[in-house]
Coordinates of N, CA and C in Angstrom, one line a residue:
M22 N 19.0 -29.7 15.4 CA 18.3 -28.5 15.8 C 16.9 -28.7 15.2
A23 N 15.9 -28.6 15.9 CA 14.5 -28.7 15.4 C 14.2 -27.2 14.9
T24 N 13.8 -27.3 13.7 CA 13.3 -26.0 13.0 C 11.6 -25.8 12.9
K25 N 11.3 -24.7 12.9 CA 9.9 -24.4 12.6 C 9.6 -23.4 11.5
I26 N 8.8 -23.4 10.7 CA 8.2 -22.5 9.7 C 7.1 -21.8 10.3
R27 N 7.3 -20.5 10.7 CA 6.2 -19.7 11.4 C 6.1 -18.2 10.9
L28 N 5.3 -17.5 11.5 CA 4.9 -16.1 11.2 C 5.6 -15.3 12.2
K29 N 6.2 -14.2 11.8 CA 7.0 -13.3 12.5 C 6.2 -11.9 12.4
R30 N 5.6 -11.3 13.4 CA 4.8 -10.2 13.2 C 5.5 -9.0 13.2
L31 N 5.1 -8.0 12.2 CA 5.8 -6.9 12.1 C 4.4 -5.8 11.9
G32 N 4.7 -4.5 11.8 CA 3.7 -3.6 11.4 C 3.3 -2.9 12.7
K33 N 2.2 -2.1 12.6 CA 1.6 -1.3 13.7 C 0.6 -2.0 14.4
I34 N 0.0 -1.3 15.4 CA -1.3 -1.8 16.2 C -2.5 -1.8 15.2
R35 N -3.1 -3.0 15.2 CA -4.2 -3.1 14.2 C -3.9 -3.0 12.7
S36 N -2.5 -3.1 12.4 CA -2.2 -3.1 11.1 C -1.0 -4.3 11.0
P37 N -1.2 -5.5 11.2 CA -0.1 -6.5 11.3 C 0.3 -6.7 9.7
H38 N 1.5 -7.0 9.6 CA 2.2 -7.7 8.5 C 3.1 -8.6 9.1
Y39 N 3.2 -9.9 8.3 CA 3.9 -10.9 8.7 C 5.0 -11.4 7.7
R40 N 6.0 -12.0 8.3 CA 7.0 -12.6 7.5 C 7.0 -14.1 7.8
I41 N 7.0 -15.0 6.8 CA 7.2 -16.3 7.1 C 8.6 -16.7 7.1
I42 N 9.0 -17.1 8.2 CA 10.5 -17.5 8.4 C 10.9 -19.0 9.0
V43 N 11.7 -19.4 8.9 CA 12.4 -20.6 9.4 C 13.1 -20.2 10.4
I44 N 12.9 -21.0 11.7 CA 13.5 -20.5 12.9 C 13.7 -21.6 13.8
D45 N 14.5 -21.6 14.8 CA 14.8 -22.6 15.8 C 13.3 -22.6 16.7
E46 N 13.0 -23.6 16.9 CA 11.7 -23.9 17.7 C 11.7 -23.3 19.1
R47 N 12.8 -23.1 19.7 CA 13.0 -22.6 21.1 C 13.1 -21.0 21.1
A48 N 13.3 -20.4 19.8 CA 13.4 -18.9 19.8 C 12.2 -18.2 20.1
K49 N 12.5 -16.8 20.4 CA 11.2 -16.2 20.4 C 10.4 -16.0 19.1
R50 N 9.2 -15.4 19.2 CA 8.4 -15.2 18.2 C 9.1 -14.3 17.0
D51 N 9.6 -13.1 17.5 CA 10.1 -12.1 16.8 C 11.8 -12.2 16.8
G52 N 12.3 -13.3 17.2 CA 13.8 -13.6 17.4 C 14.4 -13.7 15.8
K53 N 15.8 -13.9 16.0 CA 16.5 -13.9 14.7 C 16.2 -15.3 13.9
A54 N 15.8 -15.0 12.8 CA 15.4 -16.1 11.8 C 16.6 -16.9 11.1
I55 N 16.5 -18.1 10.7 CA 17.5 -18.6 10.0 C 17.3 -18.2 8.6
E56 N 16.1 -18.2 8.0 CA 15.8 -17.7 6.7 C 14.4 -17.2 6.7
E57 N 14.2 -16.1 5.8 CA 12.9 -15.4 5.5 C 12.3 -16.2 4.2
V58 N 11.2 -16.8 4.1 CA 10.9 -17.4 2.9 C 9.6 -16.8 2.4
G59 N 9.0 -15.8 2.9 CA 7.8 -15.3 2.4 C 7.2 -14.1 3.1
I60 N 6.0 -13.5 2.7 CA 5.6 -12.5 3.4 C 4.0 -12.8 3.4
Y61 N 3.2 -12.2 4.3 CA 1.9 -12.2 4.5 C 1.3 -11.0 5.1
H62 N 0.5 -10.3 4.4 CA -0.3 -9.1 4.7 C -1.8 -9.3 4.6
P63 N -2.3 -9.6 5.9 CA -3.8 -10.0 5.8 C -4.6 -8.8 5.8
K64 N -4.4 -7.8 6.1 CA -5.0 -6.5 6.0 C -5.6 -5.9 4.7
N65 N -4.9 -6.3 3.7 CA -5.0 -5.7 2.2 C -6.2 -6.6 1.7
D66 N -6.8 -6.0 0.7 CA -8.0 -6.7 0.0 C -7.8 -6.9 -1.4
P67 N -7.4 -8.0 -1.9 CA -7.4 -9.3 -1.2 C -5.9 -9.3 -0.4
S68 N -5.7 -10.3 0.6 CA -4.4 -10.6 1.2 C -3.3 -10.8 0.3
V69 N -2.2 -10.1 0.7 CA -0.9 -10.4 0.0 C -0.3 -11.5 0.5
I70 N -0.1 -12.6 -0.3 CA 0.8 -13.7 0.1 C 1.8 -13.9 -1.0
R71 N 3.2 -13.9 -0.6 CA 4.2 -14.2 -1.4 C 5.0 -15.2 -0.7
V72 N 5.5 -16.4 -1.3 CA 6.1 -17.5 -0.8 C 7.1 -17.9 -1.8
D73 N 8.3 -18.1 -1.3 CA 9.7 -18.5 -2.1 C 9.2 -20.1 -2.0
S74 N 8.5 -20.7 -3.1 CA 8.1 -22.0 -3.2 C 9.4 -23.0 -3.0
E75 N 10.4 -22.7 -3.8 CA 11.7 -23.6 -3.8 C 12.1 -23.7 -2.4
R76 N 12.3 -22.7 -1.7 CA 13.0 -22.6 -0.3 C 12.0 -23.4 0.8
V77 N 10.7 -23.0 0.5 CA 9.7 -23.7 1.4 C 9.8 -25.4 1.2
Q78 N 9.8 -25.6 0.0 CA 10.0 -27.1 -0.3 C 11.2 -27.8 0.3
Y79 N 12.3 -27.0 0.3 CA 13.6 -27.6 0.9 C 13.4 -27.7 2.3
W80 N 13.0 -26.5 3.1 CA 12.7 -26.8 4.5 C 11.9 -27.8 4.9
L81 N 10.7 -28.0 4.2 CA 9.8 -29.1 4.4 C 10.4 -30.4 4.3
G82 N 11.1 -30.6 3.4 CA 12.0 -31.7 3.0 C 13.0 -32.1 4.1
V83 N 13.7 -31.1 4.6 CA 14.6 -31.5 5.7 C 13.9 -31.7 7.1
G84 N 12.7 -31.4 7.2 CA 12.1 -31.7 8.5 C 11.5 -30.6 9.2
A85 N 11.5 -29.3 8.6 CA 11.0 -28.1 9.4 C 9.6 -28.3 9.7
Q86 N 8.9 -27.9 10.8 CA 7.5 -28.1 11.0 C 6.9 -26.9 10.7
P87 N 5.8 -26.8 10.0 CA 5.0 -25.4 9.8 C 4.0 -25.3 11.0
T88 N 3.7 -24.1 11.4 CA 2.5 -24.0 12.3 C 1.2 -24.0 11.5
E89 N 0.2 -24.1 12.3 CA -1.2 -24.2 11.6 C -1.5 -23.0 10.8
A90 N -1.1 -21.8 11.0 CA -1.4 -20.6 10.3 C -0.6 -20.6 9.0
V91 N 0.8 -21.1 9.1 CA 1.6 -21.3 8.0 C 1.1 -22.3 7.0
V92 N 0.5 -23.5 7.5 CA 0.0 -24.5 6.8 C -1.2 -24.0 5.9
A93 N -2.0 -23.2 6.5 CA -3.2 -22.5 5.8 C -2.8 -21.7 4.7
I94 N -1.6 -20.8 5.0 CA -1.0 -20.2 4.1 C -0.4 -20.9 2.9
L95 N 0.3 -21.9 3.3 CA 0.9 -22.8 2.2 C -0.2 -23.6 1.4
K96 N -1.4 -23.8 1.9 CA -2.4 -24.5 1.3 C -2.9 -23.6 0.2
R97 N -3.1 -22.2 0.5 CA -3.4 -21.2 -0.4 C -2.6 -21.0 -1.6
T98 N -1.3 -21.1 -1.4 CA -0.2 -21.1 -2.4 C -0.1 -22.2 -3.2
G99 N -0.6 -23.3 -2.7 CA -0.3 -24.8 -3.4 C 0.9 -25.5 -2.9
D100 N 1.8 -24.8 -2.1 CA 3.2 -25.4 -1.6 C 2.9 -26.8 -0.9
W101 N 1.8 -26.7 0.2 CA 1.7 -27.8 0.9 C 1.1 -29.0 0.2
Q102 N 0.2 -28.8 -1.0 CA -0.1 -29.9 -1.7 C 1.0 -30.7 -2.6
K103 N 2.1 -29.7 -2.9 CA 3.2 -30.3 -3.5 C 3.9 -31.3 -2.6
F104 N 4.0 -30.8 -1.3 CA 4.9 -31.6 -0.4 C 4.2 -32.7 0.1
S105 N 2.8 -32.5 0.4 CA 2.1 -33.6 1.0 C 1.6 -34.6 0.0
G106 N 1.4 -34.2 -1.3 CA 0.6 -35.0 -2.2 C -0.8 -34.9 -2.2
D107 N -1.3 -33.9 -1.3 CA -2.8 -33.7 -1.3 C -3.4 -33.3 -2.6
T108 N -4.7 -33.6 -2.9 CA -5.2 -33.0 -4.2 C -6.3 -31.8 -3.9
S109 N -6.3 -31.3 -2.8 CA -7.3 -30.2 -2.6 C -7.0 -29.0 -3.4
P110 N -7.9 -28.2 -4.0 CA -7.6 -27.0 -4.9 C -6.8 -26.0 -4.0
S111 N -6.1 -25.2 -4.7 CA -5.4 -24.1 -4.1 C -5.5 -22.9 -5.0
G112 N -5.2 -21.7 -4.3 CA -5.4 -20.7 -5.3 C -5.1 -19.3 -4.4
V113 N -4.6 -18.3 -5.1 CA -4.4 -17.0 -4.4 C -4.8 -16.1 -5.4
T114 N -5.6 -15.1 -5.0 CA -6.4 -14.0 -5.8 C -5.2 -13.1 -5.9
E115 N -4.8 -12.6 -7.1 CA -3.8 -11.7 -7.3 C -4.3 -10.2 -6.7
Q116 N -3.3 -9.6 -6.3 CA -3.6 -8.0 -5.8 C -3.8 -7.3 -6.9
A117 N -4.8 -6.5 -7.0 CA -5.1 -5.5 -8.1 C -4.2 -4.4 -8.1
E118 N -3.8 -3.9 -9.1 CA -2.8 -2.7 -9.2 C -3.5 -1.4 -8.9
K119 N -3.1 -0.6 -8.1 CA -3.7 0.6 -7.7 C -3.7 1.4 -8.9
P120 N -5.1 2.2 -9.1 CA -5.2 3.0 -10.1 C -4.3 4.3 -10.0
N121 N -3.9 5.0 -11.2 CA -3.1 6.2 -11.0 C -4.1 7.4 -10.8
K122 N -4.0 8.0 -9.9 CA -4.9 9.1 -9.3 C -5.0 10.2 -10.4
L123 N -3.9 10.6 -11.1 CA -3.9 11.7 -12.2 C -4.8 11.2 -13.2
D124 N -4.7 10.0 -13.7 CA -5.6 9.3 -14.7 C -7.1 9.4 -14.3
L125 N -7.4 9.1 -13.1 CA -8.6 9.1 -12.5 C -9.2 10.5 -12.6
F126 N -8.4 11.5 -12.2 CA -8.9 12.8 -12.0 C -9.2 13.5 -13.4
N127 N -8.2 13.1 -14.6 CA -8.5 13.5 -15.9 C -9.8 12.9 -16.5
A128 N -9.9 11.5 -16.1 CA -11.2 10.8 -16.7 C -12.5 11.5 -16.1
A129 N -12.4 11.9 -14.8 CA -13.7 12.5 -14.2 C -13.9 13.8 -14.9
L130 N -12.8 14.5 -15.1 CA -13.0 15.9 -15.9 C -13.5 15.7 -17.2
A131 N -12.9 14.5 -18.0 CA -13.4 14.4 -19.3 C -14.9 14.0 -19.3
E132 N -15.5 13.2 -18.3 CA -16.7 12.8 -18.2 C -17.6 14.2 -17.9
E133 N -17.2 14.9 -17.2 CA -18.0 16.1 -16.7 C -18.2 17.0 -17.8
D134 N -17.1 17.5 -18.4 CA -17.2 18.5 -19.4 C -16.6 18.1 -20.9
D135 N -16.5 16.8 -21.2 CA -15.9 16.2 -22.3 C -14.5 16.6 -22.8
A136 N -13.8 17.4 -21.8 CA -12.5 17.6 -22.0 C -11.9 18.4 -20.7
P137 N -10.7 17.9 -20.4 CA -10.2 18.7 -19.2 C -9.8 20.1 -19.7
K138 N -10.1 21.0 -18.7 CA -9.9 22.3 -18.9 C -8.5 22.8 -18.4
A139 N -8.1 22.1 -17.3 CA -6.9 22.4 -16.7 C -6.3 21.1 -16.3
S140 N -4.9 21.0 -16.1 CA -4.2 19.9 -15.7 C -4.5 19.6 -14.2
A141 N -4.3 18.4 -13.8 CA -4.6 17.9 -12.5 C -3.6 18.7 -11.4
I142 N -2.4 19.1 -12.0 CA -1.3 19.5 -11.0 C -1.0 21.0 -11.5
T143 N -1.0 22.0 -10.4 CA -0.8 23.5 -10.8 C 0.2 23.7 -9.6
T144 N 1.1 24.6 -10.0 CA 2.0 25.2 -9.1 C 1.5 26.4 -8.3
K145 N 2.0 26.5 -7.1 CA 1.6 27.7 -6.3 C 2.0 29.0 -6.9
K146 N 3.0 28.9 -7.6 CA 3.5 30.3 -8.1 C 2.5 30.8 -9.3
A147 N 2.1 29.8 -10.1 CA 1.1 30.1 -11.2 C -0.2 30.4 -10.6
E148 N -0.7 29.8 -9.5 CA -1.9 30.2 -8.8 C -2.0 31.6 -8.4
A149 N -0.8 31.9 -7.6 CA -0.5 33.2 -7.0 C -0.7 34.4 -7.9
A150 N 0.2 34.2 -9.1 CA 0.3 35.2 -10.2 C -1.2 35.3 -10.9
A151 N -1.8 34.3 -11.1 CA -3.1 34.4 -11.4 C -4.1 35.2 -10.6
D152 N -4.0 35.0 -9.6 CA -4.8 35.7 -8.4 C -4.5 37.1 -8.2
E153 N -3.3 37.4 -8.3 CA -2.9 38.8 -8.1 C -3.1 39.7 -9.4
A154 N -3.2 39.2 -10.5 CA -3.5 40.0 -11.6 C -4.8 40.5 -11.7
P155 N -5.9 39.8 -11.4 CA -7.2 40.5 -11.6 C -7.5 41.4 -10.4
A156 N -6.8 41.1 -9.2 CA -7.0 42.0 -8.0 C -6.4 43.4 -8.3
A157 N -5.2 43.3 -8.9 CA -4.6 44.7 -9.1 C -5.4 45.4 -10.3
D158 N -6.0 44.8 -11.1 CA -6.8 45.6 -12.2 C -8.1 46.2 -11.5
E159 N -8.7 45.4 -10.6 CA -10.0 45.9 -9.9 C -9.6 47.0 -9.0
A160 N -8.3 47.1 -8.2 CA -8.0 48.2 -7.4 C -7.7 49.4 -8.2
A161 N -7.1 49.2 -9.4 CA -6.9 50.5 -10.4 C -8.1 51.1 -10.8
D162 N -9.1 50.2 -11.1 CA -10.5 50.8 -11.5 C -11.1 51.5 -10.3
E163 N -11.2 51.1 -9.2 CA -11.9 51.6 -8.1 C -11.2 52.8 -7.5
A164 N -9.9 53.0 -7.7 CA -9.0 54.1 -7.1 C -9.7 55.6 -7.9
P165 N -9.8 55.8 -9.1 CA -10.2 57.1 -9.6 C -11.7 57.3 -9.2
A166 N -12.5 56.4 -9.1 CA -13.8 56.7 -8.6 C -13.9 57.2 -7.2
A167 N -13.0 56.8 -6.4 CA -12.8 57.2 -5.0 C -12.4 58.6 -5.0
D168 N -11.5 59.0 -5.7 CA -10.8 60.4 -5.9 C -12.0 61.4 -6.3
E169 N -12.7 61.0 -7.2 CA -13.9 61.8 -7.8 C -14.7 62.1 -6.8
A170 N -15.1 61.2 -6.0 CA -16.0 61.4 -4.9 C -15.5 62.2 -3.7
A171 N -14.3 62.2 -3.6 CA -13.7 63.0 -2.4 C -13.6 64.5 -2.9
E172 N -13.4 64.7 -4.3 CA -13.3 65.9 -4.8 C -14.6 66.7 -5.0
A173 N -15.7 66.0 -5.1 CA -16.9 66.7 -5.4 C -17.5 67.4 -4.0
P174 N -17.5 66.9 -2.9 CA -17.9 67.6 -1.8 C -17.0 68.8 -1.5
A175 N -15.6 68.9 -1.7 CA -14.8 69.9 -1.4 C -15.1 70.9 -2.4
D176 N -15.6 70.8 -3.5 CA -16.1 72.0 -4.6 C -17.2 72.6 -4.2
E177 N -18.2 71.8 -3.5 CA -19.4 72.5 -3.0 C -19.3 73.3 -1.9
A178 N -18.4 73.2 -1.2 CA -18.2 74.0 0.2 C -17.6 75.4 -0.2

């Protein structure tokens, strides 16, 4: 059986994600794979490339033929250089870790006022209780004034 190492497309429209798979060369692009040996997400910045180097070396050793796109990916990871004895440089830039939004929020508050006045997360119950308390006090203050104004014209008549 002739095998190929190629990309299997996943994801949505305009948001592709690929799996690097070993498959029979006569099978469909998204057909059942013999083995999955890596992933490639080109839309991330920088692109995410993870390859199981040991398994790729095995499949290349037993005669699996990679496609042009897979060869380019394997050159980035250095696996193609290991297999072919090529001396060209390789390298994949690591994906930066996403920052914690809560820490960013608190840092922005600290820069603005030198110290956070409130936490980044508030519950709806606490907000509702805080809003109702001042509104009830204002309504109580306005009610006696309205009663006095209503009584004054009645006394004059």
